[in-house]
């Protein structure tokens, strides 16, 4: 049966990415070797990482003066690397979910952290507004998309200091004004590639301003100087990332992807809002994520949640169980998810509702 993959991460990848990766596992670029067994310094792989870097720059319109890095350690390592490299005395953070909480915890190791606003008391069901970011902060850190809670900030905030953003779960779903940022980072396993590589887009002249010593591997300058080849980079995830980036370009870039993502999210939110049985956990339309749609059953149907997951499975729908801190359901509508899968899900919701 055809599967409809709504997992939050690792998550659906395009067939283009999966097929080309499978082919390269057998024979990489006509070398007669598998991508799993070639040197990262072979000319064939150097061409892969260079094209991938170039495509990230092209798709996100990255200005001069920025480096695109391919790092290990996941987005979670960036929670520490960002303040290690950028926090001189004080940084401002917006607390919108578990990932932001983790980022704040690491930043506190390096200096003063001003949490400018939080939606923690409301279990992160909305994006705080009307906060002010102190002008003497070294940067303002926020999570663009809160994967667990289904909220998203789809505009680059206007504040007086440089931005730093965790874009792990919505990178390449909209155009970004990179010039406003000192750093953008994203683990690959939500919208790009298998787990193992993290993209960092770093403003070069933001570096070298902290007094502390930075361990070599945690210093962005190390990886800039060596074109992400200081040590062995995650070869296979970078190869897959390149396939996805090529595919994104073929589809028309981030503007085209955004249009498709908005259309998919609209279909699902409309099904939730018009349902007697289901209800969204995020109510302000402005805050609703177009990547991760979180919803639950109304109190009178609550005991049917497990049944719905089983029913959906009979239609090939996988990965819709909500995160334990929200409960209910989460449908992740990443770039690679086709509209067809969304329609299968909304169809299953209607059918289940009629049955009960
Ligand atoms: C998944 C996720 C992370 C954690 O990524 P790892 O690569 O597992 O460290 C961080 N931030 C956001 C927004 C995420 O969705």
mmCIF file of C-alpha atoms and ligand atoms in Angstrom:
data_model
loop_
_atom_site.group_PDB
_atom_site.id
_atom_site.type_symbol
_atom_site.label_atom_id
_atom_site.label_comp_id
_atom_site.label_asym_id
_atom_site.label_seq_id
_atom_site.Cartn_x
_atom_site.Cartn_y
_atom_site.Cartn_z
ATOM 1 C CA UNK A 1 0.000 0.000 0.000
ATOM 2 C CA UNK A 2 1.184 3.524 -0.761
ATOM 3 C CA UNK A 3 2.332 5.226 2.425
ATOM 4 C CA UNK A 4 1.611 8.800 3.372
ATOM 5 C CA UNK A 5 4.501 9.904 5.560
ATOM 6 C CA UNK A 6 3.671 12.592 8.132
ATOM 7 C CA UNK A 7 6.608 11.959 10.489
ATOM 8 C CA UNK A 8 8.060 15.079 12.140
ATOM 9 C CA UNK A 9 11.715 14.138 11.731
ATOM 10 C CA UNK A 10 13.465 12.303 10.292
ATOM 11 C CA UNK A 11 10.789 12.775 7.741
ATOM 12 C CA UNK A 12 9.675 12.478 4.154
ATOM 13 C CA UNK A 13 12.211 13.147 1.393
ATOM 14 C CA UNK A 14 11.492 13.534 -2.305
ATOM 15 C CA UNK A 15 11.565 10.401 -4.442
ATOM 16 C CA UNK A 16 14.178 12.241 -6.519
ATOM 17 C CA UNK A 17 16.441 12.449 -3.464
ATOM 18 C CA UNK A 18 15.876 8.861 -2.387
ATOM 19 C CA UNK A 19 16.333 7.363 -5.839
ATOM 20 C CA UNK A 20 19.520 9.302 -6.618
ATOM 21 C CA UNK A 21 20.919 8.459 -3.186
ATOM 22 C CA UNK A 22 20.137 4.778 -3.701
ATOM 23 C CA UNK A 23 21.860 4.870 -7.099
ATOM 24 C CA UNK A 24 24.950 6.556 -5.624
ATOM 25 C CA UNK A 25 25.149 3.933 -2.901
ATOM 26 C CA UNK A 26 25.721 1.427 -5.708
ATOM 27 C CA UNK A 27 27.808 3.580 -8.053
ATOM 28 C CA UNK A 28 28.739 7.156 -7.224
ATOM 29 C CA UNK A 29 29.261 9.496 -10.188
ATOM 30 C CA UNK A 30 30.569 6.705 -12.424
ATOM 31 C CA UNK A 31 33.505 6.030 -10.085
ATOM 32 C CA UNK A 32 32.634 2.340 -9.746
ATOM 33 C CA UNK A 33 32.587 2.955 -5.981
ATOM 34 C CA UNK A 34 29.766 3.511 -3.533
ATOM 35 C CA UNK A 35 29.278 6.995 -2.060
ATOM 36 C CA UNK A 36 29.694 5.139 1.245
ATOM 37 C CA UNK A 37 33.332 4.318 0.482
ATOM 38 C CA UNK A 38 34.841 7.307 -1.310
ATOM 39 C CA UNK A 39 37.216 9.872 0.123
ATOM 40 C CA UNK A 40 35.622 13.139 1.085
ATOM 41 C CA UNK A 41 38.610 14.693 -0.671
ATOM 42 C CA UNK A 42 37.983 12.918 -3.987
ATOM 43 C CA UNK A 43 37.283 15.354 -6.802
ATOM 44 C CA UNK A 44 33.826 13.816 -7.254
ATOM 45 C CA UNK A 45 32.782 14.522 -3.677
ATOM 46 C CA UNK A 46 34.384 17.966 -3.609
ATOM 47 C CA UNK A 47 32.162 18.764 -6.596
ATOM 48 C CA UNK A 48 29.117 17.597 -4.573
ATOM 49 C CA UNK A 49 29.805 19.785 -1.550
ATOM 50 C CA UNK A 50 30.649 22.790 -3.728
ATOM 51 C CA UNK A 51 27.431 22.512 -5.706
ATOM 52 C CA UNK A 52 25.425 22.027 -2.500
ATOM 53 C CA UNK A 53 26.983 25.172 -0.992
ATOM 54 C CA UNK A 54 26.278 27.101 -4.165
ATOM 55 C CA UNK A 55 22.641 25.970 -4.286
ATOM 56 C CA UNK A 56 21.993 26.938 -0.656
ATOM 57 C CA UNK A 57 23.321 30.400 -1.524
ATOM 58 C CA UNK A 58 21.214 30.588 -4.643
ATOM 59 C CA UNK A 59 17.953 29.300 -3.136
ATOM 60 C CA UNK A 60 18.128 31.578 -0.097
ATOM 61 C CA UNK A 61 19.736 34.460 -1.962
ATOM 62 C CA UNK A 62 22.610 34.576 0.518
ATOM 63 C CA UNK A 63 24.493 37.892 0.216
ATOM 64 C CA UNK A 64 28.274 38.393 0.014
ATOM 65 C CA UNK A 65 30.090 38.088 3.314
ATOM 66 C CA UNK A 66 28.327 34.907 4.440
ATOM 67 C CA UNK A 67 29.658 31.351 4.533
ATOM 68 C CA UNK A 68 27.534 28.234 4.139
ATOM 69 C CA UNK A 69 28.791 25.384 6.325
ATOM 70 C CA UNK A 70 27.948 21.683 6.522
ATOM 71 C CA UNK A 71 28.488 20.578 10.109
ATOM 72 C CA UNK A 72 27.923 17.561 12.323
ATOM 73 C CA UNK A 73 26.304 17.424 15.753
ATOM 74 C CA UNK A 74 22.734 18.281 14.807
ATOM 75 C CA UNK A 75 20.879 21.522 15.410
ATOM 76 C CA UNK A 76 21.347 20.859 19.123
ATOM 77 C CA UNK A 77 25.091 21.490 18.857
ATOM 78 C CA UNK A 78 24.288 24.915 17.397
ATOM 79 C CA UNK A 79 22.484 25.795 20.637
ATOM 80 C CA UNK A 80 25.979 25.882 22.152
ATOM 81 C CA UNK A 81 28.072 26.894 19.120
ATOM 82 C CA UNK A 82 26.010 30.013 18.471
ATOM 83 C CA UNK A 83 26.616 31.640 21.888
ATOM 84 C CA UNK A 84 30.169 30.243 22.063
ATOM 85 C CA UNK A 85 31.025 32.250 18.940
ATOM 86 C CA UNK A 86 28.654 35.220 19.153
ATOM 87 C CA UNK A 87 27.688 36.013 22.747
ATOM 88 C CA UNK A 88 29.949 38.664 24.240
ATOM 89 C CA UNK A 89 27.916 39.840 27.230
ATOM 90 C CA UNK A 90 24.187 39.505 26.659
ATOM 91 C CA UNK A 91 21.818 37.885 24.194
ATOM 92 C CA UNK A 92 18.045 38.063 23.782
ATOM 93 C CA UNK A 93 16.014 34.877 23.289
ATOM 94 C CA UNK A 94 12.375 34.233 22.452
ATOM 95 C CA UNK A 95 10.966 31.209 24.270
ATOM 96 C CA UNK A 96 8.468 29.492 22.005
ATOM 97 C CA UNK A 97 9.008 25.794 22.624
ATOM 98 C CA UNK A 98 11.243 22.962 23.754
ATOM 99 C CA UNK A 99 13.985 23.725 21.222
ATOM 100 C CA UNK A 100 14.091 27.360 22.313
ATOM 101 C CA UNK A 101 14.263 26.230 25.953
ATOM 102 C CA UNK A 102 17.254 24.042 25.081
ATOM 103 C CA UNK A 103 18.936 26.910 23.224
ATOM 104 C CA UNK A 104 18.415 29.250 26.210
ATOM 105 C CA UNK A 105 19.928 26.722 28.579
ATOM 106 C CA UNK A 106 23.138 26.534 26.547
ATOM 107 C CA UNK A 107 23.394 30.309 26.064
ATOM 108 C CA UNK A 108 23.333 30.827 29.835
ATOM 109 C CA UNK A 109 26.693 29.048 30.011
ATOM 110 C CA UNK A 110 28.244 31.919 28.057
ATOM 111 C CA UNK A 111 26.643 35.109 29.355
ATOM 112 C CA UNK A 112 23.526 36.944 30.334
ATOM 113 C CA UNK A 113 20.364 35.752 28.630
ATOM 114 C CA UNK A 114 17.355 38.034 28.377
ATOM 115 C CA UNK A 115 14.265 35.941 27.640
ATOM 116 C CA UNK A 116 12.228 38.734 26.044
ATOM 117 C CA UNK A 117 8.951 36.810 25.951
ATOM 118 C CA UNK A 118 7.605 33.317 26.476
ATOM 119 C CA UNK A 119 4.451 31.354 25.761
ATOM 120 C CA UNK A 120 5.474 28.591 28.159
ATOM 121 C CA UNK A 121 2.515 29.181 30.510
ATOM 122 C CA UNK A 122 0.150 28.407 27.628
ATOM 123 C CA UNK A 123 2.072 25.253 26.648
ATOM 124 C CA UNK A 124 3.562 27.195 23.706
ATOM 125 C CA UNK A 125 0.279 27.421 21.786
ATOM 126 C CA UNK A 126 1.020 30.893 20.445
ATOM 127 C CA UNK A 127 3.864 33.169 19.388
ATOM 128 C CA UNK A 128 4.381 36.046 21.857
ATOM 129 C CA UNK A 129 3.952 39.524 20.345
ATOM 130 C CA UNK A 130 4.812 43.044 21.470
ATOM 131 C CA UNK A 131 8.053 42.146 23.177
ATOM 132 C CA UNK A 132 11.036 44.423 22.962
ATOM 133 C CA UNK A 133 14.582 43.358 22.274
ATOM 134 C CA UNK A 134 17.226 45.364 24.159
ATOM 135 C CA UNK A 135 19.463 47.350 21.816
ATOM 136 C CA UNK A 136 22.566 46.264 23.733
ATOM 137 C CA UNK A 137 21.995 42.554 23.108
ATOM 138 C CA UNK A 138 24.612 40.891 20.910
ATOM 139 C CA UNK A 139 21.867 39.106 18.980
ATOM 140 C CA UNK A 140 18.230 38.019 19.113
ATOM 141 C CA UNK A 141 17.700 34.255 18.901
ATOM 142 C CA UNK A 142 14.405 32.661 17.906
ATOM 143 C CA UNK A 143 13.045 29.389 16.532
ATOM 144 C CA UNK A 144 11.265 30.037 13.238
ATOM 145 C CA UNK A 145 9.129 26.910 13.417
ATOM 146 C CA UNK A 146 8.191 25.119 16.613
ATOM 147 C CA UNK A 147 8.057 21.570 15.344
ATOM 148 C CA UNK A 148 6.431 20.140 18.461
ATOM 149 C CA UNK A 149 3.795 22.827 19.064
ATOM 150 C CA UNK A 150 2.798 23.736 15.515
ATOM 151 C CA UNK A 151 3.571 27.455 15.654
ATOM 152 C CA UNK A 152 5.703 29.389 13.205
ATOM 153 C CA UNK A 153 7.193 32.836 12.650
ATOM 154 C CA UNK A 154 7.066 33.370 8.907
ATOM 155 C CA UNK A 155 8.520 36.886 8.821
ATOM 156 C CA UNK A 156 12.048 37.950 9.634
ATOM 157 C CA UNK A 157 11.555 40.091 12.775
ATOM 158 C CA UNK A 158 12.469 43.776 12.712
ATOM 159 C CA UNK A 159 14.619 44.406 15.761
ATOM 160 C CA UNK A 160 17.622 46.624 16.483
ATOM 161 C CA UNK A 161 20.146 43.784 16.744
ATOM 162 C CA UNK A 162 21.265 40.960 14.413
ATOM 163 C CA UNK A 163 19.106 37.840 14.278
ATOM 164 C CA UNK A 164 20.129 34.261 14.994
ATOM 165 C CA UNK A 165 17.598 31.607 14.048
ATOM 166 C CA UNK A 166 17.012 27.899 14.386
ATOM 167 C CA UNK A 167 15.300 27.112 11.064
ATOM 168 C CA UNK A 168 15.584 23.341 11.401
ATOM 169 C CA UNK A 169 12.014 22.539 10.500
ATOM 170 C CA UNK A 170 11.063 25.218 7.988
ATOM 171 C CA UNK A 171 14.183 26.161 6.059
ATOM 172 C CA UNK A 172 13.481 26.345 2.287
ATOM 173 C CA UNK A 173 9.767 26.934 2.866
ATOM 174 C CA UNK A 174 9.920 30.690 2.264
ATOM 175 C CA UNK A 175 12.298 33.434 1.124
ATOM 176 C CA UNK A 176 14.476 34.747 3.962
ATOM 177 C CA UNK A 177 16.145 38.143 4.268
ATOM 178 C CA UNK A 178 19.520 36.647 5.198
ATOM 179 C CA UNK A 179 21.133 40.080 5.594
ATOM 180 C CA UNK A 180 19.217 40.512 8.872
ATOM 181 C CA UNK A 181 20.934 37.469 10.364
ATOM 182 C CA UNK A 182 24.329 36.806 11.883
ATOM 183 C CA UNK A 183 23.554 33.092 11.852
ATOM 184 C CA UNK A 184 20.940 30.705 10.500
ATOM 185 C CA UNK A 185 21.181 27.016 11.306
ATOM 186 C CA UNK A 186 19.129 23.966 10.462
ATOM 187 C CA UNK A 187 19.460 20.250 11.078
ATOM 188 C CA UNK A 188 18.859 18.448 7.787
ATOM 189 C CA UNK A 189 16.358 15.805 8.814
ATOM 190 C CA UNK A 190 13.163 17.868 8.494
ATOM 191 C CA UNK A 191 13.262 19.470 5.065
ATOM 192 C CA UNK A 192 16.481 18.448 3.375
ATOM 193 C CA UNK A 193 18.300 15.177 3.925
ATOM 194 C CA UNK A 194 18.773 12.215 6.241
ATOM 195 C CA UNK A 195 19.999 13.077 9.757
ATOM 196 C CA UNK A 196 23.696 13.775 10.168
ATOM 197 C CA UNK A 197 24.361 17.157 8.620
ATOM 198 C CA UNK A 198 23.462 20.639 9.835
ATOM 199 C CA UNK A 199 23.564 23.699 7.631
ATOM 200 C CA UNK A 200 24.921 26.906 9.112
ATOM 201 C CA UNK A 201 24.849 30.214 7.266
ATOM 202 C CA UNK A 202 27.229 32.534 9.085
ATOM 203 C CA UNK A 203 27.994 36.205 8.667
ATOM 204 C CA UNK A 204 31.778 36.238 8.585
ATOM 205 C CA UNK A 205 32.306 39.653 10.171
ATOM 206 C CA UNK A 206 30.184 38.669 13.196
ATOM 207 C CA UNK A 207 32.947 36.266 14.219
ATOM 208 C CA UNK A 208 36.124 36.887 16.188
ATOM 209 C CA UNK A 209 34.510 39.365 18.587
ATOM 210 C CA UNK A 210 34.333 37.219 21.724
ATOM 211 C CA UNK A 211 37.245 37.083 24.178
ATOM 212 C CA UNK A 212 36.924 33.468 25.211
ATOM 213 C CA UNK A 213 38.894 30.614 23.731
ATOM 214 C CA UNK A 214 36.802 28.443 21.426
ATOM 215 C CA UNK A 215 37.693 24.778 20.914
ATOM 216 C CA UNK A 216 38.787 24.255 17.316
ATOM 217 C CA UNK A 217 35.835 22.111 16.244
ATOM 218 C CA UNK A 218 33.313 24.536 17.774
ATOM 219 C CA UNK A 219 34.768 27.617 16.115
ATOM 220 C CA UNK A 220 32.886 28.542 12.921
ATOM 221 C CA UNK A 221 36.120 30.050 11.555
ATOM 222 C CA UNK A 222 37.721 26.593 11.478
ATOM 223 C CA UNK A 223 35.018 25.323 9.145
ATOM 224 C CA UNK A 224 34.941 28.486 7.052
ATOM 225 C CA UNK A 225 38.695 28.323 6.509
ATOM 226 C CA UNK A 226 38.545 24.665 5.445
ATOM 227 C CA UNK A 227 35.308 24.784 3.393
ATOM 228 C CA UNK A 228 33.598 22.346 5.814
ATOM 229 C CA UNK A 229 36.454 19.875 5.270
ATOM 230 C CA UNK A 230 38.438 20.463 8.480
ATOM 231 C CA UNK A 231 37.507 16.929 9.429
ATOM 232 C CA UNK A 232 35.453 14.313 7.583
ATOM 233 C CA UNK A 233 32.039 15.817 6.885
ATOM 234 C CA UNK A 234 28.872 13.661 6.783
ATOM 235 C CA UNK A 235 29.374 12.550 3.190
ATOM 236 C CA UNK A 236 26.130 10.679 2.544
ATOM 237 C CA UNK A 237 23.741 13.267 4.066
ATOM 238 C CA UNK A 238 25.517 16.002 2.089
ATOM 239 C CA UNK A 239 25.072 13.995 -1.100
ATOM 240 C CA UNK A 240 21.345 13.593 -0.352
ATOM 241 C CA UNK A 241 21.065 17.270 0.541
ATOM 242 C CA UNK A 242 22.444 18.161 -2.874
ATOM 243 C CA UNK A 243 19.756 16.043 -4.540
ATOM 244 C CA UNK A 244 17.029 17.813 -2.572
ATOM 245 C CA UNK A 245 18.513 21.228 -3.363
ATOM 246 C CA UNK A 246 18.576 20.415 -7.073
ATOM 247 C CA UNK A 247 14.985 19.264 -6.843
ATOM 248 C CA UNK A 248 13.975 22.501 -5.065
ATOM 249 C CA UNK A 249 15.611 24.516 -7.798
ATOM 250 C CA UNK A 250 13.800 22.528 -10.499
ATOM 251 C CA UNK A 251 10.493 23.170 -8.752
ATOM 252 C CA UNK A 252 11.086 26.910 -8.914
ATOM 253 C CA UNK A 253 12.915 27.695 -5.676
ATOM 254 C CA UNK A 254 11.617 28.776 -2.289
ATOM 255 C CA UNK A 255 8.818 30.994 -3.666
ATOM 256 C CA UNK A 256 7.313 28.011 -5.476
ATOM 257 C CA UNK A 257 7.803 25.763 -2.432
ATOM 258 C CA UNK A 258 6.108 28.318 -0.198
ATOM 259 C CA UNK A 259 3.088 28.423 -2.481
ATOM 260 C CA UNK A 260 2.783 24.631 -2.419
ATOM 261 C CA UNK A 261 3.252 24.501 1.351
ATOM 262 C CA UNK A 262 0.631 27.196 1.959
ATOM 263 C CA UNK A 263 -1.854 25.347 -0.241
ATOM 264 C CA UNK A 264 -1.323 22.064 1.630
ATOM 265 C CA UNK A 265 -1.638 23.711 5.044
ATOM 266 C CA UNK A 266 -4.811 25.500 3.989
ATOM 267 C CA UNK A 267 -6.503 22.235 3.024
ATOM 268 C CA UNK A 268 -5.685 20.616 6.367
ATOM 269 C CA UNK A 269 -6.530 23.615 8.583
ATOM 270 C CA UNK A 270 -9.802 24.035 6.717
ATOM 271 C CA UNK A 271 -10.643 20.367 7.417
ATOM 272 C CA UNK A 272 -9.800 20.804 11.104
ATOM 273 C CA UNK A 273 -11.723 24.067 11.504
ATOM 274 C CA UNK A 274 -14.847 22.700 9.816
ATOM 275 C CA UNK A 275 -14.803 19.464 11.815
ATOM 276 C CA UNK A 276 -17.106 18.596 14.708
ATOM 277 C CA UNK A 277 -14.613 16.111 16.068
ATOM 278 C CA UNK A 278 -11.147 17.647 15.643
ATOM 279 C CA UNK A 279 -9.832 20.967 16.894
ATOM 280 C CA UNK A 280 -6.527 22.767 16.269
ATOM 281 C CA UNK A 281 -4.228 23.418 19.239
ATOM 282 C CA UNK A 282 -3.071 26.748 17.769
ATOM 283 C CA UNK A 283 -5.966 29.142 17.301
ATOM 284 C CA UNK A 284 -4.431 32.358 15.951
ATOM 285 C CA UNK A 285 -4.169 31.783 12.174
ATOM 286 C CA UNK A 286 -1.120 34.051 12.065
ATOM 287 C CA UNK A 287 0.793 31.721 14.404
ATOM 288 C CA UNK A 288 -0.155 28.446 12.741
ATOM 289 C CA UNK A 289 2.705 26.491 11.266
ATOM 290 C CA UNK A 290 2.453 25.423 7.650
ATOM 291 C CA UNK A 291 5.026 22.695 8.337
ATOM 292 C CA UNK A 292 3.650 20.942 11.443
ATOM 293 C CA UNK A 293 -0.106 20.985 11.961
ATOM 294 C CA UNK A 294 -1.092 20.048 15.512
ATOM 295 C CA UNK A 295 -4.639 19.079 16.433
ATOM 296 C CA UNK A 296 -6.556 17.027 18.972
ATOM 297 C CA UNK A 297 -10.012 15.551 19.395
ATOM 298 C CA UNK A 298 -12.609 17.618 21.193
ATOM 299 C CA UNK A 299 -13.178 16.500 24.827
ATOM 300 C CA UNK A 300 -16.320 14.519 23.968
ATOM 301 C CA UNK A 301 -14.393 12.390 21.452
ATOM 302 C CA UNK A 302 -11.078 12.236 23.315
ATOM 303 C CA UNK A 303 -11.142 8.466 23.849
ATOM 304 C CA UNK A 304 -11.232 7.942 20.062
ATOM 305 C CA UNK A 305 -7.774 9.368 19.416
ATOM 306 C CA UNK A 306 -6.034 6.011 19.409
ATOM 307 C CA UNK A 307 -8.762 4.554 17.169
ATOM 308 C CA UNK A 308 -8.247 7.321 14.643
ATOM 309 C CA UNK A 309 -4.528 6.613 14.438
ATOM 310 C CA UNK A 310 -5.323 2.941 13.763
ATOM 311 C CA UNK A 311 -7.991 3.880 11.216
ATOM 312 C CA UNK A 312 -5.610 6.262 9.440
ATOM 313 C CA UNK A 313 -3.014 3.485 9.275
ATOM 314 C CA UNK A 314 -5.443 1.415 7.195
ATOM 315 C CA UNK A 315 -5.232 4.221 4.595
ATOM 316 C CA UNK A 316 -1.434 4.143 4.588
ATOM 317 C CA UNK A 317 -1.127 7.222 6.840
ATOM 318 C CA UNK A 318 1.900 7.060 9.144
ATOM 319 C CA UNK A 319 3.504 9.400 11.650
ATOM 320 C CA UNK A 320 0.495 11.460 12.796
ATOM 321 C CA UNK A 321 0.744 10.752 16.514
ATOM 322 C CA UNK A 322 1.304 14.056 18.300
ATOM 323 C CA UNK A 323 4.358 14.729 20.448
ATOM 324 C CA UNK A 324 3.776 13.582 24.027
ATOM 325 C CA UNK A 325 3.863 17.173 25.318
ATOM 326 C CA UNK A 326 0.886 18.160 23.135
ATOM 327 C CA UNK A 327 -0.920 14.849 22.596
ATOM 328 C CA UNK A 328 -3.435 14.212 19.832
ATOM 329 C CA UNK A 329 -2.066 14.487 16.335
ATOM 330 C CA UNK A 330 0.655 16.204 14.393
ATOM 331 C CA UNK A 331 0.766 16.109 10.637
ATOM 332 C CA UNK A 332 4.074 17.309 9.248
ATOM 333 C CA UNK A 333 3.649 18.795 5.783
ATOM 334 C CA UNK A 334 7.274 19.257 4.794
ATOM 335 C CA UNK A 335 8.251 20.314 1.276
ATOM 336 C CA UNK A 336 8.462 16.740 -0.023
ATOM 337 C CA UNK A 337 4.945 15.796 1.107
ATOM 338 C CA UNK A 338 2.542 15.779 -1.860
ATOM 339 C CA UNK A 339 -0.896 17.427 -1.707
ATOM 340 C CA UNK A 340 -2.315 13.965 -2.420
ATOM 341 C CA UNK A 341 -1.214 12.807 1.049
ATOM 342 C CA UNK A 342 -2.959 15.771 2.684
ATOM 343 C CA UNK A 343 -6.167 14.877 0.824
ATOM 344 C CA UNK A 344 -5.911 11.264 1.951
ATOM 345 C CA UNK A 345 -5.598 12.506 5.543
ATOM 346 C CA UNK A 346 -8.525 14.932 5.352
ATOM 347 C CA UNK A 347 -10.555 12.197 3.632
ATOM 348 C CA UNK A 348 -9.782 9.817 6.494
ATOM 349 C CA UNK A 349 -10.776 12.491 9.032
ATOM 350 C CA UNK A 350 -14.149 12.999 7.333
ATOM 351 C CA UNK A 351 -14.820 9.304 6.984
ATOM 352 C CA UNK A 352 -13.946 8.654 10.628
ATOM 353 C CA UNK A 353 -16.117 11.546 11.772
ATOM 354 C CA UNK A 354 -19.098 10.205 9.820
ATOM 355 C CA UNK A 355 -18.647 6.767 11.365
ATOM 356 C CA UNK A 356 -18.804 8.077 14.926
HETATM 357 C C1 LIG B 1 14.424 18.683 15.365
HETATM 358 C C2 LIG B 1 14.760 20.044 15.816
HETATM 359 C C3 LIG B 1 15.918 20.314 16.564
HETATM 360 C C4 LIG B 1 16.881 19.238 17.007
HETATM 361 O O1 LIG B 1 17.648 18.835 15.955
HETATM 362 P P1 LIG B 1 18.821 17.766 16.156
HETATM 363 O O2 LIG B 1 19.441 17.742 14.801
HETATM 364 O O3 LIG B 1 18.173 16.488 16.552
HETATM 365 O O4 LIG B 1 19.739 18.279 17.205
HETATM 366 C C5 LIG B 1 16.185 21.626 16.891
HETATM 367 N N1 LIG B 1 15.349 22.626 16.550
HETATM 368 C C6 LIG B 1 14.222 22.394 15.847
HETATM 369 C C7 LIG B 1 13.340 23.535 15.485
HETATM 370 C C8 LIG B 1 13.891 21.101 15.463
HETATM 371 O O5 LIG B 1 12.759 20.871 14.768
#
